[in-house]
Short mmCIF file of C-alpha atoms in Angstrom, two decimals:
data_model
loop_
_atom_site.label_atom_id
_atom_site.label_comp_id
_atom_site.label_asym_id
_atom_site.label_seq_id
_atom_site.Cartn_x
_atom_site.Cartn_y
_atom_site.Cartn_z
CA MET A 1 149.75 120.99 16.30
CA PHE A 2 146.16 122.04 15.99
CA LYS A 3 145.09 125.71 15.68
CA ARG A 4 141.52 125.19 17.03
CA ILE A 5 139.79 122.44 18.95
CA LEU A 6 136.02 121.99 19.46
CA ILE A 7 135.00 120.39 22.84
CA ALA A 8 131.99 118.19 22.29
CA ASN A 9 131.01 118.36 25.84
CA ARG A 10 130.03 120.48 28.88
CA GLY A 11 130.66 120.89 32.52
CA GLU A 12 134.02 120.34 34.40
CA ILE A 13 135.55 118.19 31.66
CA ALA A 14 134.86 120.79 28.98
CA VAL A 15 136.62 123.41 31.31
CA ARG A 16 139.48 120.93 31.83
CA VAL A 17 140.04 120.50 28.13
CA ILE A 18 139.85 124.37 27.49
CA ARG A 19 142.55 124.92 30.21
CA ALA A 20 144.87 122.33 28.56
CA CYS A 21 144.36 123.94 25.18
CA GLN A 22 145.21 127.44 26.62
CA GLU A 23 148.47 126.10 27.86
CA LEU A 24 149.23 124.64 24.37
CA ASP A 25 148.29 128.00 22.72
CA ILE A 26 145.27 126.31 20.95
CA GLU A 27 142.05 128.11 20.41
CA THR A 28 139.00 126.58 21.66
CA VAL A 29 135.27 126.17 20.59
CA ALA A 30 132.50 125.39 23.09
CA VAL A 31 129.14 124.02 22.08
CA TYR A 32 126.26 124.46 24.34
CA SER A 33 122.48 123.72 24.68
CA GLU A 34 119.74 126.18 25.68
CA ALA A 35 120.21 125.31 29.32
CA ASP A 36 123.96 126.05 29.18
CA ALA A 37 123.87 129.38 27.46
CA ASN A 38 125.72 130.97 30.56
CA ALA A 39 127.74 127.93 31.61
CA LEU A 40 131.42 128.28 32.60
CA HIS A 41 132.79 126.41 29.58
CA VAL A 42 131.04 128.83 27.24
CA GLN A 43 132.46 131.78 29.09
CA LEU A 44 136.04 130.41 29.04
CA ALA A 45 136.21 129.24 25.34
CA ASP A 46 137.40 131.55 22.40
CA GLN A 47 134.24 130.81 20.54
CA SER A 48 130.87 129.22 21.36
CA VAL A 49 128.23 127.62 19.04
CA PHE A 50 124.62 126.95 20.04
CA ILE A 51 123.72 123.31 19.15
CA GLY A 52 120.17 122.76 20.41
CA PRO A 53 117.49 122.39 23.18
CA SER A 54 118.30 121.43 26.74
CA ASP A 55 117.49 117.65 26.06
CA ALA A 56 120.92 116.09 25.43
CA SER A 57 119.65 113.92 22.72
CA GLU A 58 118.99 117.15 20.78
CA SER A 59 122.22 118.83 21.65
CA TYR A 60 125.31 117.17 23.11
CA LEU A 61 124.28 113.91 21.37
CA ASN A 62 123.34 115.50 18.14
CA LYS A 63 126.27 114.45 15.84
CA ALA A 64 125.12 116.59 12.88
CA ALA A 65 124.89 119.69 14.95
CA ILE A 66 128.25 119.14 16.49
CA LEU A 67 129.96 118.47 13.08
CA ASN A 68 128.21 121.57 11.71
CA ALA A 69 129.60 123.57 14.69
CA ALA A 70 133.04 122.38 13.92
CA ARG A 71 132.83 123.45 10.28
CA GLU A 72 131.37 126.80 11.13
CA SER A 73 134.03 127.59 13.72
CA GLY A 74 136.94 126.39 11.63
CA ALA A 75 138.02 123.78 14.17
CA ASP A 76 140.43 121.25 12.97
CA ALA A 77 139.97 118.66 15.78
CA ILE A 78 137.20 117.51 18.27
CA HIS A 79 137.79 116.43 21.88
CA PRO A 80 134.82 114.38 23.12
CA GLY A 81 135.63 114.44 26.90
CA TYR A 82 133.76 111.64 28.69
CA GLY A 83 130.28 110.57 28.36
CA PHE A 84 127.92 111.64 25.58
CA LEU A 85 129.80 110.75 22.34
CA SER A 86 133.18 110.00 23.65
CA GLU A 87 132.70 106.22 23.03
CA ASP A 88 130.73 106.46 19.90
CA ALA A 89 132.78 104.83 17.20
CA ASP A 90 130.49 105.78 14.41
CA PHE A 91 130.78 109.52 15.42
CA ALA A 92 134.64 109.24 15.71
CA GLU A 93 134.52 107.90 12.04
CA GLN A 94 132.27 110.73 10.94
CA VAL A 95 134.73 113.26 12.45
CA SER A 96 137.61 111.80 10.45
CA GLU A 97 135.48 111.60 7.26
CA ALA A 98 134.83 115.31 7.79
CA GLY A 99 138.54 116.04 7.56
CA LEU A 100 138.87 116.60 11.29
CA THR A 101 141.04 114.92 13.92
CA TRP A 102 139.43 112.74 16.59
CA ILE A 103 141.23 113.23 19.90
CA GLY A 104 140.96 109.67 21.14
CA PRO A 105 141.45 106.13 20.12
CA MET A 106 140.76 105.05 16.55
CA PRO A 107 137.13 104.23 15.75
CA GLU A 108 137.83 100.59 15.13
CA THR A 109 139.50 100.33 18.64
CA ILE A 110 136.49 102.14 20.17
CA ARG A 111 134.19 99.68 18.45
CA LEU A 112 136.22 96.70 19.60
CA VAL A 113 136.56 97.56 23.21
CA GLY A 114 133.03 99.00 23.42
CA ASP A 115 131.41 95.56 22.97
CA LYS A 116 132.61 93.77 26.12
CA ASP A 117 132.00 90.37 24.62
CA ILE A 118 134.12 91.13 21.63
CA ALA A 119 136.78 92.76 23.82
CA ARG A 120 137.03 89.71 26.09
CA ALA A 121 137.39 87.48 22.99
CA ALA A 122 140.10 89.75 21.53
CA ILE A 123 142.14 89.96 24.79
CA ALA A 124 141.69 86.27 25.87
CA PRO A 125 144.52 84.94 23.62
CA SER A 126 147.04 87.24 25.48
CA GLY A 127 146.44 84.93 28.59
CA ILE A 128 145.18 87.88 30.82
CA PRO A 129 143.10 86.36 33.67
CA MET A 130 139.38 86.94 33.20
CA ALA A 131 136.40 86.02 35.43
CA LYS A 132 134.37 83.09 34.06
CA GLY A 133 131.65 84.55 31.75
CA SER A 134 128.92 83.66 29.20
CA ASN A 135 128.23 84.61 25.62
CA PRO A 136 125.63 87.32 24.94
CA LEU A 137 122.26 85.96 26.06
CA ALA A 138 119.50 85.25 23.51
CA ASN A 139 116.63 84.52 25.91
CA ARG A 140 115.39 83.82 29.44
CA GLU A 141 115.99 80.17 29.23
CA GLU A 142 119.54 80.58 28.01
CA ALA A 143 120.27 83.09 30.76
CA ILE A 144 119.12 80.73 33.35
CA ALA A 145 121.32 77.96 31.97
CA ALA A 146 124.19 80.27 31.59
CA ALA A 147 123.96 81.44 35.20
CA ARG A 148 124.06 77.70 36.43
CA LYS A 149 127.17 77.15 34.31
CA VAL A 150 129.04 80.36 35.38
CA GLY A 151 128.10 79.77 38.99
CA TYR A 152 126.29 82.00 41.42
CA PRO A 153 126.61 84.86 42.24
CA VAL A 154 126.58 86.31 38.86
CA ILE A 155 126.64 89.87 37.56
CA LEU A 156 124.50 90.56 34.56
CA LYS A 157 126.19 93.25 32.34
CA PRO A 158 125.20 95.06 29.15
CA VAL A 159 127.58 94.15 26.36
CA ALA A 160 127.92 97.91 25.35
CA GLY A 161 128.10 100.93 27.55
CA GLY A 162 130.01 101.70 30.70
CA GLY A 163 129.86 103.74 33.92
CA GLY A 164 128.37 100.87 35.88
CA LYS A 165 124.96 101.50 34.29
CA GLY A 166 122.55 98.60 33.86
CA MET A 167 124.39 95.98 35.91
CA CYS A 168 122.52 93.62 38.24
CA VAL A 169 123.76 91.01 40.63
CA ALA A 170 121.91 87.62 41.18
CA HIS A 171 122.89 85.53 44.12
CA ASP A 172 120.68 82.69 43.21
CA GLU A 173 118.14 81.67 40.60
CA LYS A 174 115.26 83.41 42.37
CA ASP A 175 117.23 86.65 42.09
CA LEU A 176 117.95 86.05 38.44
CA CYS A 177 114.30 85.47 37.73
CA ASN A 178 113.25 88.65 39.40
CA ILE A 179 115.82 90.63 37.42
CA LEU A 180 114.71 88.93 34.14
CA ASP A 181 111.13 89.98 34.91
CA TYR A 182 112.22 93.52 35.47
CA LEU A 183 114.32 93.57 32.29
CA VAL A 184 111.37 92.09 30.27
CA ASP A 185 113.29 91.55 27.03
CA ILE A 186 117.05 90.84 27.32
CA THR A 187 117.42 90.89 23.55
CA LYS A 188 116.60 94.63 23.35
CA THR A 189 119.87 95.39 25.15
CA LYS A 190 122.38 92.62 24.87
CA TYR A 191 123.49 91.26 28.11
CA TYR A 192 126.14 88.65 29.34
CA PHE A 193 127.12 87.10 32.62
CA GLU A 194 130.25 87.08 34.67
CA HIS A 195 130.90 85.29 37.88
CA TYR A 196 130.50 87.97 40.57
CA ILE A 197 133.55 88.21 42.94
CA GLU A 198 131.96 89.56 46.08
CA HIS A 199 135.03 90.24 48.10
CA SER A 200 137.05 92.38 45.70
CA ARG A 201 138.56 95.66 45.03
CA HIS A 202 138.08 97.68 41.79
CA ILE A 203 141.50 98.52 40.53
CA GLU A 204 142.02 100.43 37.18
CA VAL A 205 145.21 101.18 35.40
CA GLN A 206 145.87 104.36 33.27
CA ILE A 207 147.52 103.56 30.08
CA VAL A 208 149.20 106.00 27.52
CA ALA A 209 149.86 104.85 23.96
CA ASP A 210 151.18 106.95 21.00
CA ASN A 211 150.56 106.09 17.39
CA TYR A 212 153.99 104.36 16.89
CA GLY A 213 153.65 101.31 19.16
CA GLU A 214 154.85 102.76 22.53
CA VAL A 215 152.59 101.89 25.36
CA LEU A 216 153.22 102.62 29.03
CA HIS A 217 151.05 102.72 32.23
CA LEU A 218 150.80 105.55 34.80
CA GLY A 219 150.00 103.37 37.75
CA GLU A 220 146.77 102.34 39.26
CA ARG A 221 143.66 103.94 40.91
CA GLU A 222 141.60 102.44 43.69
CA CYS A 223 137.98 102.85 42.74
CA SER A 224 136.14 100.44 45.11
CA LEU A 225 134.05 103.06 46.89
CA GLN A 226 130.95 102.98 44.65
CA ARG A 227 127.18 103.38 45.07
CA ARG A 228 125.13 101.38 42.53
CA ASN A 229 128.41 100.76 40.58
CA GLN A 230 128.99 104.56 40.30
CA LYS A 231 132.22 105.71 41.82
CA LEU A 232 132.19 108.21 44.74
CA LEU A 233 135.75 108.48 45.91
CA GLU A 234 139.01 107.33 44.16
CA GLU A 235 142.56 107.11 45.36
CA SER A 236 146.03 106.66 43.80
CA PRO A 237 147.90 104.50 44.61
CA SER A 238 145.92 101.53 46.06
CA ILE A 239 147.14 100.63 49.57
CA ALA A 240 146.03 97.12 48.88
CA LEU A 241 148.78 96.44 46.35
CA THR A 242 152.38 95.43 47.22
CA GLN A 243 155.05 96.63 44.67
CA ASP A 244 154.96 93.09 43.06
CA MET A 245 151.23 93.24 42.50
CA ARG A 246 151.54 96.86 41.17
CA ASP A 247 154.09 95.84 38.71
CA ARG A 248 151.98 92.80 37.72
CA VAL A 249 148.70 94.80 37.10
CA GLY A 250 150.63 97.42 35.17
CA ARG A 251 152.11 94.79 32.84
CA LEU A 252 148.71 93.21 32.42
CA ALA A 253 147.23 96.57 31.49
CA VAL A 254 150.00 97.26 28.86
CA LYS A 255 149.44 93.76 27.47
CA ALA A 256 145.83 94.22 27.17
CA ALA A 257 146.18 97.57 25.43
CA LYS A 258 148.77 96.11 22.95
CA SER A 259 146.42 93.15 22.20
CA VAL A 260 143.83 95.64 20.71
CA HIS A 261 146.43 97.98 19.18
CA TYR A 262 145.41 100.84 21.50
CA SER A 263 146.52 104.38 20.94
CA ASN A 264 145.96 107.62 22.83
CA ILE A 265 144.99 107.37 26.55
CA GLY A 266 142.55 104.93 28.22
CA THR A 267 141.89 102.82 31.29
CA VAL A 268 142.09 99.13 31.75
CA GLU A 269 139.82 98.01 34.64
CA PHE A 270 140.37 94.98 36.84
CA LEU A 271 138.83 93.29 39.76
CA LEU A 272 141.17 92.24 42.41
CA ASP A 273 139.92 89.05 44.17
CA LEU A 274 140.99 89.45 47.84
CA SER A 275 140.63 85.68 48.46
CA ASN A 276 143.65 84.94 46.15
CA ASN A 277 145.09 88.39 45.21
CA GLU A 278 144.48 87.63 41.55
CA PHE A 279 143.53 90.28 39.06
CA TYR A 280 140.66 89.69 36.62
CA PHE A 281 140.20 91.84 33.57
CA MET A 282 136.91 93.68 33.23
CA GLU A 283 137.07 96.16 30.41
CA ILE A 284 139.03 98.96 28.57
CA ASN A 285 137.60 102.51 28.69
CA PRO A 286 138.62 104.28 25.46
CA ARG A 287 138.48 107.81 26.72
CA ILE A 288 139.69 110.28 29.51
CA GLN A 289 138.34 109.14 32.99
CA VAL A 290 136.51 111.30 35.50
CA GLU A 291 139.32 110.51 38.03
CA HIS A 292 142.24 111.25 35.90
CA GLY A 293 143.21 114.04 38.10
CA ILE A 294 144.62 111.85 40.81
CA THR A 295 146.95 110.26 38.31
CA GLU A 296 148.14 113.57 37.27
CA ALA A 297 148.81 114.48 40.92
CA VAL A 298 150.98 111.46 41.65
CA THR A 299 152.83 111.29 38.37
CA GLY A 300 153.04 115.02 37.37
CA PHE A 301 151.80 113.82 33.91
CA ASP A 302 149.29 116.03 32.20
CA LEU A 303 146.84 113.49 30.51
CA VAL A 304 144.66 115.95 28.53
CA ARG A 305 147.64 117.75 26.91
CA THR A 306 149.03 114.20 26.15
CA GLN A 307 145.81 113.26 24.49
CA ILE A 308 145.97 116.29 22.09
CA ARG A 309 149.80 115.76 21.49
CA ILE A 310 149.18 112.09 20.40
CA ALA A 311 146.29 113.06 18.37
CA ALA A 312 148.52 115.52 16.58
CA GLY A 313 150.96 112.78 15.77
CA GLU A 314 153.56 113.42 18.39
CA ALA A 315 155.49 110.48 19.93
CA LEU A 316 155.78 109.74 23.64
CA GLU A 317 158.87 111.38 24.91
CA ILE A 318 159.25 109.00 27.88
CA THR A 319 159.47 105.29 28.48
CA GLN A 320 158.10 103.28 31.50
CA ASP A 321 161.40 103.65 33.34
CA ASP A 322 160.86 107.46 33.34
CA VAL A 323 157.54 107.31 35.20
CA ARG A 324 157.81 108.18 38.82
CA PHE A 325 155.05 108.15 41.49
CA THR A 326 155.09 110.67 44.36
CA GLY A 327 152.77 110.72 47.36
CA HIS A 328 149.02 109.89 47.56
CA ALA A 329 146.07 111.53 45.90
CA ILE A 330 142.32 111.29 46.60
CA GLU A 331 139.46 112.58 44.57
CA CYS A 332 135.85 113.27 45.90
CA ARG A 333 133.11 113.57 43.28
CA ILE A 334 130.65 116.28 44.33
CA ASN A 335 127.18 115.50 43.08
CA ALA A 336 124.13 117.72 43.26
CA GLU A 337 122.08 115.13 45.26
CA ASP A 338 120.57 115.02 48.65
CA PRO A 339 122.11 111.97 50.60
CA ASP A 340 119.47 112.40 53.34
CA ASN A 341 116.61 112.04 50.78
CA HIS A 342 117.35 108.87 48.87
CA PHE A 343 120.04 110.65 46.86
CA MET A 344 117.54 112.54 44.97
CA PRO A 345 118.87 114.99 42.37
CA SER A 346 119.00 118.61 43.62
CA PRO A 347 118.54 120.97 40.68
CA GLY A 348 118.34 124.73 41.35
CA GLN A 349 120.36 127.96 41.27
CA ILE A 350 123.74 128.25 43.11
CA THR A 351 123.29 131.32 45.14
CA PHE A 352 126.74 131.18 46.83
CA LEU A 353 129.98 129.17 46.07
CA HIS A 354 133.28 129.17 47.76
CA GLU A 355 135.82 126.82 46.22
CA PRO A 356 138.26 124.98 48.47
CA SER A 357 141.83 125.90 47.85
CA GLY A 358 145.25 126.20 49.57
CA PRO A 359 148.19 123.89 49.35
CA ARG A 360 147.77 120.67 47.38
CA VAL A 361 144.07 121.15 46.65
CA ARG A 362 142.65 121.09 43.14
CA PHE A 363 139.09 121.93 42.41
CA ASP A 364 137.69 120.95 38.96
CA SER A 365 134.24 122.31 38.30
CA GLY A 366 131.97 123.60 35.61
CA VAL A 367 129.83 125.85 37.82
CA THR A 368 129.86 129.34 39.29
CA ALA A 369 127.74 131.33 41.70
CA GLY A 370 124.60 132.43 39.94
CA LEU A 371 124.37 129.46 37.43
CA SER A 372 121.70 126.86 37.63
CA ILE A 373 122.13 123.15 37.93
CA GLU A 374 119.69 121.74 35.39
CA PRO A 375 117.91 118.47 35.67
CA TYR A 376 118.88 117.30 32.13
CA TYR A 377 122.38 116.17 32.69
CA ASP A 378 124.59 114.09 35.14
CA SER A 379 124.46 115.31 38.73
CA MET A 380 128.18 115.60 39.20
CA ILE A 381 129.10 119.30 39.46
CA ALA A 382 132.63 119.26 40.80
CA LYS A 383 135.67 117.17 41.81
CA ILE A 384 137.92 118.02 44.77
CA ILE A 385 141.44 116.37 44.21
CA VAL A 386 144.07 116.59 47.00
CA HIS A 387 147.62 115.25 46.97
CA GLY A 388 149.51 114.51 50.22
CA ARG A 389 152.92 113.08 51.16
CA THR A 390 151.14 109.94 52.60
CA ARG A 391 147.59 108.60 52.53
CA GLY A 392 147.03 109.83 56.04
CA ASP A 393 148.11 113.32 54.90
CA ALA A 394 145.89 113.26 51.85
CA ILE A 395 142.93 112.29 54.03
CA LYS A 396 143.66 115.34 56.45
CA ILE A 397 143.90 117.72 53.43
CA MET A 398 140.58 116.36 51.94
CA GLU A 399 138.80 116.84 55.17
CA ARG A 400 140.07 120.47 55.30
CA ALA A 401 138.99 120.89 51.61
CA LEU A 402 135.50 119.54 52.28
CA LYS A 403 135.07 121.69 55.31
CA GLU A 404 136.14 124.84 53.34
CA PHE A 405 133.74 124.03 50.35
CA ARG A 406 130.59 126.12 50.59
CA ILE A 407 127.70 126.01 48.25
CA ASP A 408 124.10 127.40 48.66
CA GLY A 409 120.98 126.75 46.65
CA VAL A 410 121.53 122.92 46.02
CA LYS A 411 122.13 119.95 48.12
CA THR A 412 125.50 117.97 47.54
CA THR A 413 127.06 114.78 48.64
CA VAL A 414 129.70 116.57 50.69
CA SER A 415 128.25 115.32 53.94
CA LEU A 416 128.66 111.70 52.75
CA HIS A 417 132.16 112.19 51.86
CA LYS A 418 132.92 113.66 55.28
CA LYS A 419 131.41 110.50 56.93
CA ILE A 420 133.55 108.23 54.78
CA LEU A 421 136.75 109.95 55.56
CA LYS A 422 136.01 109.68 59.29
CA ASP A 423 135.21 106.01 59.00
CA THR A 424 137.73 103.83 60.83
CA TYR A 425 137.52 101.15 58.08
CA PHE A 426 138.23 103.59 55.45
CA ARG A 427 141.13 105.15 57.30
CA THR A 428 142.83 101.87 57.88
CA GLY A 429 142.25 100.82 54.25
CA ASN A 430 139.81 97.99 55.05
CA ILE A 431 137.65 98.54 51.95
CA ASP A 432 136.23 96.71 49.05
CA THR A 433 133.52 97.11 46.38
CA GLN A 434 130.75 96.47 49.09
CA PHE A 435 132.01 99.19 51.44
CA ILE A 436 129.40 101.77 50.83
CA LYS A 437 126.53 99.19 50.94
CA HIS A 438 127.80 97.80 54.37
CA ARG A 439 129.10 100.81 55.98
CA MET A 440 125.90 102.97 55.39
CA HIS A 441 124.28 101.23 58.27
CA ALA A 442 127.04 102.68 60.66
CA TYR A 443 126.33 106.04 59.22
CA GLU A 444 122.56 105.67 59.80
CA SER A 445 123.14 104.80 63.46
CA THR A 446 125.15 108.13 63.89
CA GLU A 447 122.37 109.99 62.14
CA LYS A 448 119.85 108.59 64.42
CA LYS A 449 121.84 109.64 67.48
CA ASP A 450 122.04 113.10 66.05
CA GLY A 451 118.24 113.17 65.49
CA ALA A 452 118.75 113.19 61.67
CA LYS A 453 116.35 111.65 59.31
CA GLU A 454 116.54 107.84 59.12
CA ILE A 455 117.24 106.26 55.76
CA ASN A 456 117.28 102.59 54.73
CA ALA A 457 120.64 101.97 53.17
CA SER A 458 119.69 98.42 51.84
CA THR A 459 117.00 100.07 49.72
CA TYR A 460 119.20 102.76 48.06
CA PHE A 461 122.65 101.13 47.85
CA ALA A 462 123.44 98.29 45.35
#
């Protein structure tokens, strides 16, 4: 096992990794930028190393500075968390070349699944269903021809990257031309098309794989509630799936992982076409996910400790038959944004913070009262995770937790989460990937009756 791990990240995920290391009796090293000098992850770690200015490109994305910090602190492994350098195959390779252990998939695996076009080609021989798609696009004319061949509507995706960033949907050729005008040069960022399944649910499956060929899944997460392809609320399990469907998508995820010789933990993402209940492969995320906590809640399986143990060379001690699922879990992502003002970021100092707690409530955060939310980084400041006996039970627990949560000094998305949880369509499970876009109109009507500020949902939700 490792003696000391450097966490190449910040915020709540850095805190989460520190806690897992403490439980494993492993020392931790935090890295921090100028803006994060007093951050919670810095306070909790055994050591901390300054790595640069507030701008992430000069600190948390500064590979040389992070490797120097690892050498100076005597770390023997690096955990990248999510975001920043977590999917950078070159950095993972540099970590290994420096004599350190990378806590994640092998660099060649990250490189393979990080390019969606190459990943689709690698997985296709296994027979896993995929939405009809195109090759990477070379120019405007090729894009228009490819869209006609794939069939509208189409979704234009960058070949590299994740988190829903850079995706655009075209319902016809006019839409596509407008998008291409906006992108200016599609060769600067490689894009490709997939046929866009409008009436669908976003289902992802957690996979765990050791270095000895054992691969298993820990069930699915429902991630359909999204704004501009960014997840807002996640659940496990998905109430859209029968047991047969659940078993089927689990087998597909394991098959996909084995086809790319995956190791450590990751997520295989699918679209569930609600017109025929077929699953279509989207991508593999080679890292810990923001929403990993709901899987931990329903399985009792600590994913971060598992990451560390697999990287240290330990074999999985369980098989698929040992995995048990209990109850229902929901996660709300709390962003420092103002939902009544176009979801504008809300930086500022937190003057008061009361964390929700009580039975079956987990609060993952990287902030405390007195700290400032800086404009340099992602706006997510916390996650509330609840675990109930049933979905209805979990909804009631989350409502209590959101009501108990208090924060002053910055605006947050808590008010939007409260509306979602009260929504009849959500409560009955009648949701899909267009839920937020369509249901925001109902929320607007309520706000107008209450005299609140009117917003135009069609402008702000994609």
